[in-house]
CSV table of C-alpha atoms in Angstrom, one decimal:
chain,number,residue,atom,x,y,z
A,503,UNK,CA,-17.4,2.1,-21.2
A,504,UNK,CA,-13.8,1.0,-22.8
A,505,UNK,CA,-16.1,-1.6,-24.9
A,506,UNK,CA,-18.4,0.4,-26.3
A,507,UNK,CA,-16.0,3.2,-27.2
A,508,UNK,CA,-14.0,0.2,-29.0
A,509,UNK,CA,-16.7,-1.4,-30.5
A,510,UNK,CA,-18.1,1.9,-32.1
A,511,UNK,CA,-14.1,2.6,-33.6
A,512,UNK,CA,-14.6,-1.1,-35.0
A,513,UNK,CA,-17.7,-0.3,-36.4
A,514,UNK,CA,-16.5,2.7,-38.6
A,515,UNK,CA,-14.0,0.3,-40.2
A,516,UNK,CA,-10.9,0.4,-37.6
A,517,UNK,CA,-9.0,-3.0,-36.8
A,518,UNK,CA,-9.7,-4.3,-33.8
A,519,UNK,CA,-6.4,-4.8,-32.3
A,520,UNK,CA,-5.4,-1.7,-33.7
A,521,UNK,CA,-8.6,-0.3,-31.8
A,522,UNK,CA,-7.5,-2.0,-28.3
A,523,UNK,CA,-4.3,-1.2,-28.6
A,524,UNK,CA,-4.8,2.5,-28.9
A,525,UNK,CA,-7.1,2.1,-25.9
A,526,UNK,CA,-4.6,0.3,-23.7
A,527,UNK,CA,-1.5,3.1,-23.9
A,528,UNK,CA,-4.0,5.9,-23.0
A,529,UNK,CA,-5.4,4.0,-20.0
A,530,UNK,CA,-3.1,1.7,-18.1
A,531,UNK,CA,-5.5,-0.7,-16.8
A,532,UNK,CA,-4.2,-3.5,-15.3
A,533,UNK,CA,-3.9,-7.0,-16.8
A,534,UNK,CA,-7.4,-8.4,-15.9
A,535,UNK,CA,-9.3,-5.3,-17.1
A,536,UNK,CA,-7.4,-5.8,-20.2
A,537,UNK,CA,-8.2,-9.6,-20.9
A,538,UNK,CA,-11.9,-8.5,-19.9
A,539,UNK,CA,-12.3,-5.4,-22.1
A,540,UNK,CA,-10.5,-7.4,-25.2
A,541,UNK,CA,-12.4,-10.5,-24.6
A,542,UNK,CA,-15.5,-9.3,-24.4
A,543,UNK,CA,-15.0,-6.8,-27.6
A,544,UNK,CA,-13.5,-9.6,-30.1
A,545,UNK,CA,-16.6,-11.7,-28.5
A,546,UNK,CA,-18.7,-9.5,-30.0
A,547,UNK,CA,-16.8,-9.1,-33.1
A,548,UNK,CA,-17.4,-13.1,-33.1
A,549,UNK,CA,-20.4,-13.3,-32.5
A,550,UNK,CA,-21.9,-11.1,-34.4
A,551,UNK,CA,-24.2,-12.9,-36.7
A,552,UNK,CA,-26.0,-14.5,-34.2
A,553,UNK,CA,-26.0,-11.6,-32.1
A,554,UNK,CA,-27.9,-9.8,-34.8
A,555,UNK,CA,-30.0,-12.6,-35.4
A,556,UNK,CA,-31.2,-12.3,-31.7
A,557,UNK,CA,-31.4,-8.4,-32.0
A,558,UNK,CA,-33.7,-9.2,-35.3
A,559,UNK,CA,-35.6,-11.7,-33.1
A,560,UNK,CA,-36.5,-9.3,-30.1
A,561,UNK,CA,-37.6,-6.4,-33.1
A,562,UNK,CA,-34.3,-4.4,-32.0
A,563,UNK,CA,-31.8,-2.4,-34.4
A,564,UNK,CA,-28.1,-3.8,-34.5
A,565,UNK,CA,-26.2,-1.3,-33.3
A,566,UNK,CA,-22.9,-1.8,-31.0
A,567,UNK,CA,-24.6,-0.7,-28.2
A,568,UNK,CA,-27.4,-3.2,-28.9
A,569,UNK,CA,-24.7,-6.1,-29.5
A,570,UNK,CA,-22.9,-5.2,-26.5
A,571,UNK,CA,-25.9,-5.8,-23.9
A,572,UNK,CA,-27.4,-8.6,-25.9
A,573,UNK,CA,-23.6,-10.4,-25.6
A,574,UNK,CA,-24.0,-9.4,-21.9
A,575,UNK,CA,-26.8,-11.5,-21.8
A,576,UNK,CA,-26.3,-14.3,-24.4
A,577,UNK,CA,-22.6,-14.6,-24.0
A,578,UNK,CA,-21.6,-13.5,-20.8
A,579,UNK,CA,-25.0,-15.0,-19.1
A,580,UNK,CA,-25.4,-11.7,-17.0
A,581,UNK,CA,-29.2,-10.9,-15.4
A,582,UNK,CA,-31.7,-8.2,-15.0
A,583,UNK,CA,-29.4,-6.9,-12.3
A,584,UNK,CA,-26.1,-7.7,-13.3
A,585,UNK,CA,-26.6,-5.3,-16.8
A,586,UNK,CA,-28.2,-2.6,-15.3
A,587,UNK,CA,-24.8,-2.6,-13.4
A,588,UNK,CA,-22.7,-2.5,-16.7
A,589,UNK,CA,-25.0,-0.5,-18.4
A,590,UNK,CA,-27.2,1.7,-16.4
A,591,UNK,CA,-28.2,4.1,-18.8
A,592,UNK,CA,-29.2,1.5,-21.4
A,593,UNK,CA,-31.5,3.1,-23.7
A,594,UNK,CA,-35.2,1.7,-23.8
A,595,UNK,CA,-35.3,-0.2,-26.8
A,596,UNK,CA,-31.9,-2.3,-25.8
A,597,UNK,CA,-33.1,-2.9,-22.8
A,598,UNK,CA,-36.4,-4.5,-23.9
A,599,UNK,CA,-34.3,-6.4,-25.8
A,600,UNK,CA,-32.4,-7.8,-23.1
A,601,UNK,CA,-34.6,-8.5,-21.3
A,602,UNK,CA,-36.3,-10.6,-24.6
A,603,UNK,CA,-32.9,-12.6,-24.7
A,604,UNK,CA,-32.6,-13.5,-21.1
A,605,UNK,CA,-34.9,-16.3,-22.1
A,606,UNK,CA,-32.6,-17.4,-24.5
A,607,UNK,CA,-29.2,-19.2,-25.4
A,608,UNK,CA,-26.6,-17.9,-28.0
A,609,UNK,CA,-27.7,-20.9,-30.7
A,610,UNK,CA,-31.1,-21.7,-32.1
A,611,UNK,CA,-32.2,-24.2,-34.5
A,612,UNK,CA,-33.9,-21.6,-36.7
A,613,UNK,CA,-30.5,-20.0,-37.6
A,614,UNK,CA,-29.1,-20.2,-40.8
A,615,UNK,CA,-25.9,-22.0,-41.4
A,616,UNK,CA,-24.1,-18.5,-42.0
A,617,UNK,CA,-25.5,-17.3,-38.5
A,618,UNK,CA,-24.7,-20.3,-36.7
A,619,UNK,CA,-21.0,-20.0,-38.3
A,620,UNK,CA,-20.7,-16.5,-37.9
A,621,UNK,CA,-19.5,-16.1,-41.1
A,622,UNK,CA,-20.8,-13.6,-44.0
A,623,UNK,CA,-23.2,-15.2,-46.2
A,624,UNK,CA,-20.8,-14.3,-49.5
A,625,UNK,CA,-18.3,-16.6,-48.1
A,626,UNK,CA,-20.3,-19.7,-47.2
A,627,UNK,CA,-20.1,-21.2,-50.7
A,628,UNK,CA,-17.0,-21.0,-51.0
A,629,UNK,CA,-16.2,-22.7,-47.8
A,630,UNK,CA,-18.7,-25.5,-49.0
A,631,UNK,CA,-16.7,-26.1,-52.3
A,632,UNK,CA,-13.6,-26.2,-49.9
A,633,UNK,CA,-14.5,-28.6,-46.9
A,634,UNK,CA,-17.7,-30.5,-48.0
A,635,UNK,CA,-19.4,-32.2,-45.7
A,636,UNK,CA,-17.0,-30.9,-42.9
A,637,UNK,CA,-18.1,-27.3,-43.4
A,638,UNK,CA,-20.0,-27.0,-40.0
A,639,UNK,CA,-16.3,-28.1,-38.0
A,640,UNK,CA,-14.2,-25.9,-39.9
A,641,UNK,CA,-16.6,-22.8,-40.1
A,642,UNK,CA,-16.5,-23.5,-35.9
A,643,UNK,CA,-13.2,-23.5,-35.5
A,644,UNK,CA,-13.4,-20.4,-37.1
A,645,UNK,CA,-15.6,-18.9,-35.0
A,646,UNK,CA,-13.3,-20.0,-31.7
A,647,UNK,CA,-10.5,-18.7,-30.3
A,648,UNK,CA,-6.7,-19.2,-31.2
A,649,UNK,CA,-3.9,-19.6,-28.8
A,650,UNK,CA,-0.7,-18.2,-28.1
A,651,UNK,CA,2.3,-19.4,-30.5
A,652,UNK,CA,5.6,-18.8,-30.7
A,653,UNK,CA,8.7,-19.2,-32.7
A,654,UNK,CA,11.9,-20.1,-30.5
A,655,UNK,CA,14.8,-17.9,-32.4
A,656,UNK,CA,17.6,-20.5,-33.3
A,657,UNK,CA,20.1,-17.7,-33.9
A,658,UNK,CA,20.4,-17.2,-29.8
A,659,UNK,CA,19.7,-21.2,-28.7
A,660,UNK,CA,16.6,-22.6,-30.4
A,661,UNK,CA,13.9,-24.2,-28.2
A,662,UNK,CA,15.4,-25.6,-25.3
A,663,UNK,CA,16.7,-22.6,-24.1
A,664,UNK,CA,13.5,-20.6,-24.9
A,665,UNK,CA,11.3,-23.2,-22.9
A,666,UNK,CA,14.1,-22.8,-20.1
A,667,UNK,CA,13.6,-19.3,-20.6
A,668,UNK,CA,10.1,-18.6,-20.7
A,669,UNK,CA,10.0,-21.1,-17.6
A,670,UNK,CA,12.0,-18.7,-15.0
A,671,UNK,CA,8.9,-16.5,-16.1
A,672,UNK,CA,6.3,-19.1,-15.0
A,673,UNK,CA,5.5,-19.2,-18.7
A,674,UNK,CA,4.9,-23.0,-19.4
A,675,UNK,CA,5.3,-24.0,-23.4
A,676,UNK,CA,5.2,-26.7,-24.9
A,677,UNK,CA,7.0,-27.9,-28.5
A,678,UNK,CA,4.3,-27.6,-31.3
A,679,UNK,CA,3.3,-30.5,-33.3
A,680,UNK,CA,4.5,-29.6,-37.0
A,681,UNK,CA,7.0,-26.6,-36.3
A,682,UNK,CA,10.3,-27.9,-35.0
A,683,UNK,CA,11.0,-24.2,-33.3
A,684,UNK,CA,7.5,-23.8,-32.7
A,685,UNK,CA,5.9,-23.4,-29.0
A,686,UNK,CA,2.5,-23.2,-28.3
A,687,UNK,CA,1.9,-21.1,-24.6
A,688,UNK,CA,-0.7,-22.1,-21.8
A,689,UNK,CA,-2.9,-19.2,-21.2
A,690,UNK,CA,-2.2,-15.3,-22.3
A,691,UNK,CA,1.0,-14.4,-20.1
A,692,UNK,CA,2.6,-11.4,-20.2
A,693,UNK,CA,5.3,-12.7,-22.8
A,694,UNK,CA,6.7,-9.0,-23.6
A,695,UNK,CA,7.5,-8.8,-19.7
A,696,UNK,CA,9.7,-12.2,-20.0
A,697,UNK,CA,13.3,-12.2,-20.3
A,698,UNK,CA,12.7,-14.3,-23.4
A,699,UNK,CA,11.5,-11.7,-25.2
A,700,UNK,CA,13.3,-9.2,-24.2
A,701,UNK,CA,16.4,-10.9,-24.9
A,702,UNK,CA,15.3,-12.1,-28.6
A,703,UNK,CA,14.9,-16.2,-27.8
A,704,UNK,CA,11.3,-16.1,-29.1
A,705,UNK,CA,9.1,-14.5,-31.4
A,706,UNK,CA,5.2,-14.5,-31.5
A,707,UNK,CA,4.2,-16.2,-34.8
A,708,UNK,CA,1.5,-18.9,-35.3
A,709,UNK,CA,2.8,-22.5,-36.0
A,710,UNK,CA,1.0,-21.9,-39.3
A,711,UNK,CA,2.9,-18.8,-40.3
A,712,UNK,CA,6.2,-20.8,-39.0
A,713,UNK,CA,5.8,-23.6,-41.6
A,714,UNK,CA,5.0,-21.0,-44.7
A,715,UNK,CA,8.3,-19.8,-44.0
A,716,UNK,CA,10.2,-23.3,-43.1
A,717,UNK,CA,8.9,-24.9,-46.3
A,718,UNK,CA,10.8,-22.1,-48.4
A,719,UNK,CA,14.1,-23.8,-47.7
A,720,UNK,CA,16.2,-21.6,-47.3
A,721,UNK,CA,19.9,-22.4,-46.7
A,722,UNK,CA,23.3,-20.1,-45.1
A,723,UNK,CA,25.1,-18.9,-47.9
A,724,UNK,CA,22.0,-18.1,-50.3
A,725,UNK,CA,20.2,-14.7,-51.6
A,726,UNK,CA,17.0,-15.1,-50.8
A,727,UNK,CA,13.7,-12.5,-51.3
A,728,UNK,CA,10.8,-11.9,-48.8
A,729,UNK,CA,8.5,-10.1,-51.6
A,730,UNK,CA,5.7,-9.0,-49.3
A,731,UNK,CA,7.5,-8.8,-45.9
A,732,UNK,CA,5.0,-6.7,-44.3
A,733,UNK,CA,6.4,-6.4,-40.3
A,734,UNK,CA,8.9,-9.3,-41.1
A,735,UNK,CA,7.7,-11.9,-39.5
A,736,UNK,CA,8.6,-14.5,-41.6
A,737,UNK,CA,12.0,-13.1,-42.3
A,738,UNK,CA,12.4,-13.4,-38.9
A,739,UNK,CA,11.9,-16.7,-38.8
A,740,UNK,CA,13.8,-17.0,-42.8
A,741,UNK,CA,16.8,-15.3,-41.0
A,742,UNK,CA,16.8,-18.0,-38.6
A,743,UNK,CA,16.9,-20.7,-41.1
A,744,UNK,CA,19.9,-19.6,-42.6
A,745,UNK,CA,21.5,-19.0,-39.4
A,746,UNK,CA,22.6,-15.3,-40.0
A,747,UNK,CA,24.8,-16.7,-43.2
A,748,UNK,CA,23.5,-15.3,-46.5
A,749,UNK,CA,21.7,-12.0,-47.9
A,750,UNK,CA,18.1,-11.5,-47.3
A,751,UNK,CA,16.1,-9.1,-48.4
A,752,UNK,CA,12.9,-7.9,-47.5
A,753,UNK,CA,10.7,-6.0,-49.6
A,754,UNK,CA,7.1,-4.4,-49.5
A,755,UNK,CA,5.1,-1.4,-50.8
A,756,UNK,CA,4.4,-0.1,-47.1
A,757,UNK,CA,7.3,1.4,-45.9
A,758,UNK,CA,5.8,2.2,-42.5
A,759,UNK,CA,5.5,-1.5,-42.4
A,760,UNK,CA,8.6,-2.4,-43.3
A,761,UNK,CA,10.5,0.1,-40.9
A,762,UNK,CA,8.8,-1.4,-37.8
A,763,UNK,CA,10.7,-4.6,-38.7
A,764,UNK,CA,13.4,-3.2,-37.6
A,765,UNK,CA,12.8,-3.2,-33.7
A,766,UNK,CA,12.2,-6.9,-33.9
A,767,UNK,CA,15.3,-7.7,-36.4
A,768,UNK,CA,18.0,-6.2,-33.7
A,769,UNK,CA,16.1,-8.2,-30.7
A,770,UNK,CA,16.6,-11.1,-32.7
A,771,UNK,CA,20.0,-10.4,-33.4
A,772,UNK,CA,19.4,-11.0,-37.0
A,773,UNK,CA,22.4,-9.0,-39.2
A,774,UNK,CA,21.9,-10.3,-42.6
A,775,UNK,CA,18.9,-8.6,-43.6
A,776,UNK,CA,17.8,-5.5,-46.0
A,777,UNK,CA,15.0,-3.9,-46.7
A,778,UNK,CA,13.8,-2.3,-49.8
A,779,UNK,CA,10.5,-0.5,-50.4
A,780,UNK,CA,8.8,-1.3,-53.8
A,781,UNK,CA,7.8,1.3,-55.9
A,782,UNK,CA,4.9,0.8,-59.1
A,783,UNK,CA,5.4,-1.2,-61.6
A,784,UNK,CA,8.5,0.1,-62.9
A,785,UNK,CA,10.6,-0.3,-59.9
A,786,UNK,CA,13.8,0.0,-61.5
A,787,UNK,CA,15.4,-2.4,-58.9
A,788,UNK,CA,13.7,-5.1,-59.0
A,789,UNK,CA,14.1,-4.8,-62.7
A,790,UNK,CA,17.8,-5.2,-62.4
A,791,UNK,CA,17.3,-8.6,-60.0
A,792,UNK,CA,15.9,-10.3,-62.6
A,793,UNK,CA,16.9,-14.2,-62.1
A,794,UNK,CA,19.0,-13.3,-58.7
A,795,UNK,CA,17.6,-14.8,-56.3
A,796,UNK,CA,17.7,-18.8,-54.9
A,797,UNK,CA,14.5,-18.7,-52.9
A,798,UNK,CA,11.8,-16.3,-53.3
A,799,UNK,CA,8.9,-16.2,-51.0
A,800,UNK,CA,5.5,-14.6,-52.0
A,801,UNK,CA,3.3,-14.3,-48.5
A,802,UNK,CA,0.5,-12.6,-51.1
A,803,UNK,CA,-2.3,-9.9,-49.3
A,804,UNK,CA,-5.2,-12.1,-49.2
A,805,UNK,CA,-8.7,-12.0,-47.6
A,806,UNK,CA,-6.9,-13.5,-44.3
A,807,UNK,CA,-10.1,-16.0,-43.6
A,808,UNK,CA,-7.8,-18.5,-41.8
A,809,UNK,CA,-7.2,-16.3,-39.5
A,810,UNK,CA,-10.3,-15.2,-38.3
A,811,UNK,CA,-9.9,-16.4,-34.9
A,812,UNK,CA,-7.4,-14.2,-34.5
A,813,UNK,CA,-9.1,-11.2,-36.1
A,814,UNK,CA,-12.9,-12.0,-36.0
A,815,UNK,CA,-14.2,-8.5,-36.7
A,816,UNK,CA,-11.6,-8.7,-40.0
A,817,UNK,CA,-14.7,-11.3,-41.7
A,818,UNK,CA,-17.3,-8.5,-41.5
A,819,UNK,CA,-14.8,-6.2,-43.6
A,820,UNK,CA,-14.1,-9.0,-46.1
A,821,UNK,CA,-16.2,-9.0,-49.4
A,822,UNK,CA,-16.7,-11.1,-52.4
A,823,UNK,CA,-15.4,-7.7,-54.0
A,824,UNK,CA,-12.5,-7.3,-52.0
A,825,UNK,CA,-11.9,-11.0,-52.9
A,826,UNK,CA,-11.9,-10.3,-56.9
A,827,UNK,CA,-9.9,-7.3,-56.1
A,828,UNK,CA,-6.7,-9.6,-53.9
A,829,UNK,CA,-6.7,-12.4,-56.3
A,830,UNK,CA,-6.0,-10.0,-59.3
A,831,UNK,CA,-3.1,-8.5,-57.3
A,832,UNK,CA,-2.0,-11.9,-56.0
A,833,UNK,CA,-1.6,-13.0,-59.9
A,834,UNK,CA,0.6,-10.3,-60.5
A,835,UNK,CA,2.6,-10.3,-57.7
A,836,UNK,CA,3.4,-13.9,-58.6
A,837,UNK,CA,4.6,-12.8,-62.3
A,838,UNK,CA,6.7,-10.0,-61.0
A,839,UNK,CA,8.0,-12.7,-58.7
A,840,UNK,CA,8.8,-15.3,-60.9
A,841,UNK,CA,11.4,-13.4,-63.0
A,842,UNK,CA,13.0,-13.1,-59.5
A,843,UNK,CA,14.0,-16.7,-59.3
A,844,UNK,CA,17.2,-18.2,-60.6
A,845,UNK,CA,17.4,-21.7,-62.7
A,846,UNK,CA,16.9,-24.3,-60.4
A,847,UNK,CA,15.8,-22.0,-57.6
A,848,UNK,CA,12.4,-22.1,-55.5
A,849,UNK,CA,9.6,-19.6,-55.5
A,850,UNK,CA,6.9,-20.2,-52.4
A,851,UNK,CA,3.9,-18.6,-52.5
A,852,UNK,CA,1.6,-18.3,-49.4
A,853,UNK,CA,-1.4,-16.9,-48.1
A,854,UNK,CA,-3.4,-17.2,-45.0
A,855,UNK,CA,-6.5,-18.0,-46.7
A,856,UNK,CA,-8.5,-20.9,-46.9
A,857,UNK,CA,-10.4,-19.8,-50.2
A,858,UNK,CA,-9.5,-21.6,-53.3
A,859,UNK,CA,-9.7,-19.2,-55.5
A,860,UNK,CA,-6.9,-17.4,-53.7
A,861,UNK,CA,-4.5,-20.7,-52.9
A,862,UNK,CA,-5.0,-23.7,-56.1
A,863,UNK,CA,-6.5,-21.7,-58.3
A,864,UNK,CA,-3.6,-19.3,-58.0
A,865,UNK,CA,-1.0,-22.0,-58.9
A,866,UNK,CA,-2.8,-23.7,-61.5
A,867,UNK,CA,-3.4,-20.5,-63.3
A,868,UNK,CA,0.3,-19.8,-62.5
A,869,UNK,CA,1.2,-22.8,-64.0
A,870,UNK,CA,-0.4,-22.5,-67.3
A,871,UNK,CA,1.2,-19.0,-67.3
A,872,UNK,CA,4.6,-19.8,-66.3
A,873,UNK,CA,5.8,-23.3,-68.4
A,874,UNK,CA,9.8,-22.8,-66.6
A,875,UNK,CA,8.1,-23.6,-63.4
A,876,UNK,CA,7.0,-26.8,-61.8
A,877,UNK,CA,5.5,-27.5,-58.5
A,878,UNK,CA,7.3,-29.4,-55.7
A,879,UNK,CA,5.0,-32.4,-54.1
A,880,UNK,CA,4.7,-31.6,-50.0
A,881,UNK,CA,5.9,-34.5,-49.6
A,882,UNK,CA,9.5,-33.6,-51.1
A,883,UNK,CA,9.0,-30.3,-49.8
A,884,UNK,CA,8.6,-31.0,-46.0
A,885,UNK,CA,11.9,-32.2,-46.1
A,886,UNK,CA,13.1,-27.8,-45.7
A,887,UNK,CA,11.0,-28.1,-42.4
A,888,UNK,CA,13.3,-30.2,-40.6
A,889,UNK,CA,10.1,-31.7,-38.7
A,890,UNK,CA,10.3,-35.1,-37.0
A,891,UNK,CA,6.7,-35.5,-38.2
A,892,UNK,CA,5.3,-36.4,-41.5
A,893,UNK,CA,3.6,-33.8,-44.1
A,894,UNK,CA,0.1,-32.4,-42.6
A,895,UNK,CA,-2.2,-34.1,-45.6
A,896,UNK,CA,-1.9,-35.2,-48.6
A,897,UNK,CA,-1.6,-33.3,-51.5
A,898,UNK,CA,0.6,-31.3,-53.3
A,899,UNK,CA,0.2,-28.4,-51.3
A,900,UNK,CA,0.4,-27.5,-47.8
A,901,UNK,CA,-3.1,-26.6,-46.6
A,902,UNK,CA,-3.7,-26.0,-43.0
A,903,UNK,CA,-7.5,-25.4,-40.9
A,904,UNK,CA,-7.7,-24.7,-37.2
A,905,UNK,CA,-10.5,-27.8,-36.7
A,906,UNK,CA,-7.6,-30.4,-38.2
A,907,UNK,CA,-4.4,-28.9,-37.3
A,908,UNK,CA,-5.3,-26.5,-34.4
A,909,UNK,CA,-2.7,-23.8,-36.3
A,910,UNK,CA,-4.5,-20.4,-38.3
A,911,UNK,CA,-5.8,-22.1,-41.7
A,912,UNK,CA,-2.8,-21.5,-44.3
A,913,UNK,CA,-1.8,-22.3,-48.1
A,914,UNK,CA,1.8,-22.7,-49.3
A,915,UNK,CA,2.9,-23.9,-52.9
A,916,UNK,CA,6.8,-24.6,-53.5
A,917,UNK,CA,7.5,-23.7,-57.3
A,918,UNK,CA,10.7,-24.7,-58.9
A,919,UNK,CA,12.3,-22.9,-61.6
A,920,UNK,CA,13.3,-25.4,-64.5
A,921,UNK,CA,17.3,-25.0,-65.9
């Protein structure tokens, strides 16, 4: 079964939409076997702590096998009949199990708060010391599942003629809240099929991911940095911003990743970008770009916990180790990316966590590090979005959660360099 196979592959430490992708180009199932196989494996990705709560309950090992017939049961609400179906050669153990949970809902009272968020137990205080009393919301947005966003490419027309677009593809979108070139999607359509796509007007991106790179400011004319570009998704959407005008240039340690930006810069017509791979800590150039650069924008490797929705098997992989391990490398990222900035020029950094210790914490220490710097209030910084609508919160940063803003949960700082 496509699920199981997937769900072992997950289980031995491969990412999930890695996993189901790899699965999809061998076997070209159509559309609704798709949705079915990758809904049903992220569910049991999502699920996972109370599915092994359950297992625990009915005196069963976890196992994928075991997770996938007790989701069968708990998530999916199948019977005695209906799993025997799916799984006719379930071993005996599993299916005693089963047929245990068939009794049974997905919640219980008896759950700890960890189980009943899904969420390792490491992370929970954390969360706490982040959203109080409004731990139980947040922790189940989480736990749920995100939609389909996009960014409308205002090099070839901006949003009107994406919506127009994506509408002669019976893809209904509607403008995003915050993001004035965001679009959030009805359903899971076949986007890469639409003329839209094909032709560059839009780019998947999360309305959260949008802002990160809005807030940065950047203008036509300036030289602007993407220091962890990764795939280039927010120079995509940095490109766009300064209307093709300009040098960009996008830099990262992983040049595989870097090189499969390019497929998505020529659909989006974008021309004034380069990329550069960055060496150890003696890279030579960016030693010579010292002070070069108007806007700098540091999207730091982080633990990823606001986007969990997306990538719900990534939480069982995170570790209070790994998160030592990031925040050590985000500090020194942020140094090597400070000397990039010019006098008077902006240096953003961003993550897609919701952990403290990874977002503040970061910029206060920054701070005390870095006396040339100052931060810039959200409310002075929104004005780089160009959105209609006030700031999200209050603050001086920009912090976005799925359960207030319905977006991935995001962090963005805007640092300016004193003259």
């Amino acid at each position: 079964m496509a699920v199981l196979d997937a769900l072992v592959a997950i289980e031995n430490g491969r990412a999930a939409d890695r996993v189901l992708k790899a699965a999809f180009d061998r076997r070209k199932w159509l559309p609704p076997a798709r949705s079915r196989i990758a809904r049903l494996t992220l569910g049991v990705c999502r699920h996972r702590a109370q599915l092994d709560w359950w297992l625990e309950q009915a005196g069963c090992r976890s196992a994928p096998l075991a997770r996938l017939a007790a989701a069968l049961v708990l998530i999916e609400g199948l019977d005695k009949g209906q799993l025997r179906k799916h799984l006719p050669h379930l071993p005996t153990p599993e299916t005693h199990a089963a047929q245990f949970l068939m009794d049974h809902t997905l919640d219980h009272p008896d759950q700890p708060a960890a189980v009943r968020s899904n969420l390792p137990s490491w992370l929970m205080p954390h969360l706490k010391a982040r959203f109080g009393d409004r731990l139980l919301a947040e922790a189940t947005a989480l736990c749920g599942e995100a939609g389909l966003d996009m960014r409308a490419n205002a090099i070839k027309g901006g949003r009107d003629a994406a919506m127009a677009a994506l509408a002669e593809d019976g893809i209904i979108a509607l403008p995003t809240p915050y993001s004035p070139v965001g679009l959030r999607v009805e359903g899971r359509p076949a986007i890469a099929r639409s003329r839209a796509w094909r032709e560059g007007l839009v780019e998947v991106q999360d309305e959260a991911s949008q802002l990160a790179a809005l807030i940065l400011g950047a203008k036509p004319g300036e030289r602007v940095l993407d220091f962890c570009a990764g795939a280039g998704g927010k120079t995509l959407a940095i490109a766009a911003a300064m209307a093709n005008k300009g040098r960009l240039i996008a830099t990262d340690s992983d040049e595989r990743r870097l090189t499969e930006a390019v497929t998505r810069l020529r659909r989006a017509d974008v021309h004034n970008v380069t990329r550069h791979v960055i060496g150890a800590e003696g890279d030579k150039w960016l030693s010579r770009q010292k002070g070069a650069f108007d806007r700098v924008l540091v999207d730091a490797p982080c633990t990823g916990t606001g986007t969990f929705r997306r990538n719900p098997d990534a939480k069982w992989r995170s570790s209070a180790e790994e998160l030592a391990h990031l925040t050590a490398l985000q500090a020194k990222l942020l140094d090597r990316a400070a000397a990039l900035v010019k006098p008077g020029g902006r240096l953003v950094y961003a993550t897609c966590s919701i952990l403290a210790a990874e977002d503040e914490d970061q910029i206060d220490a920054f701070l005390a590090r870095h006396a040339g710097f100052r931060i810039v209030p959200l409310a002075d910084a929104w004005a780089a979005v160009g959105s209609e609508v006030p700031e999200p919160g209050a603050g001086p940063h920009l912090l976005l959660t799925p359960a207030r803003h319905e977006t991935d949960g995001f962090f963005a700082a805007v640092l300016e360099r004193l003259p």
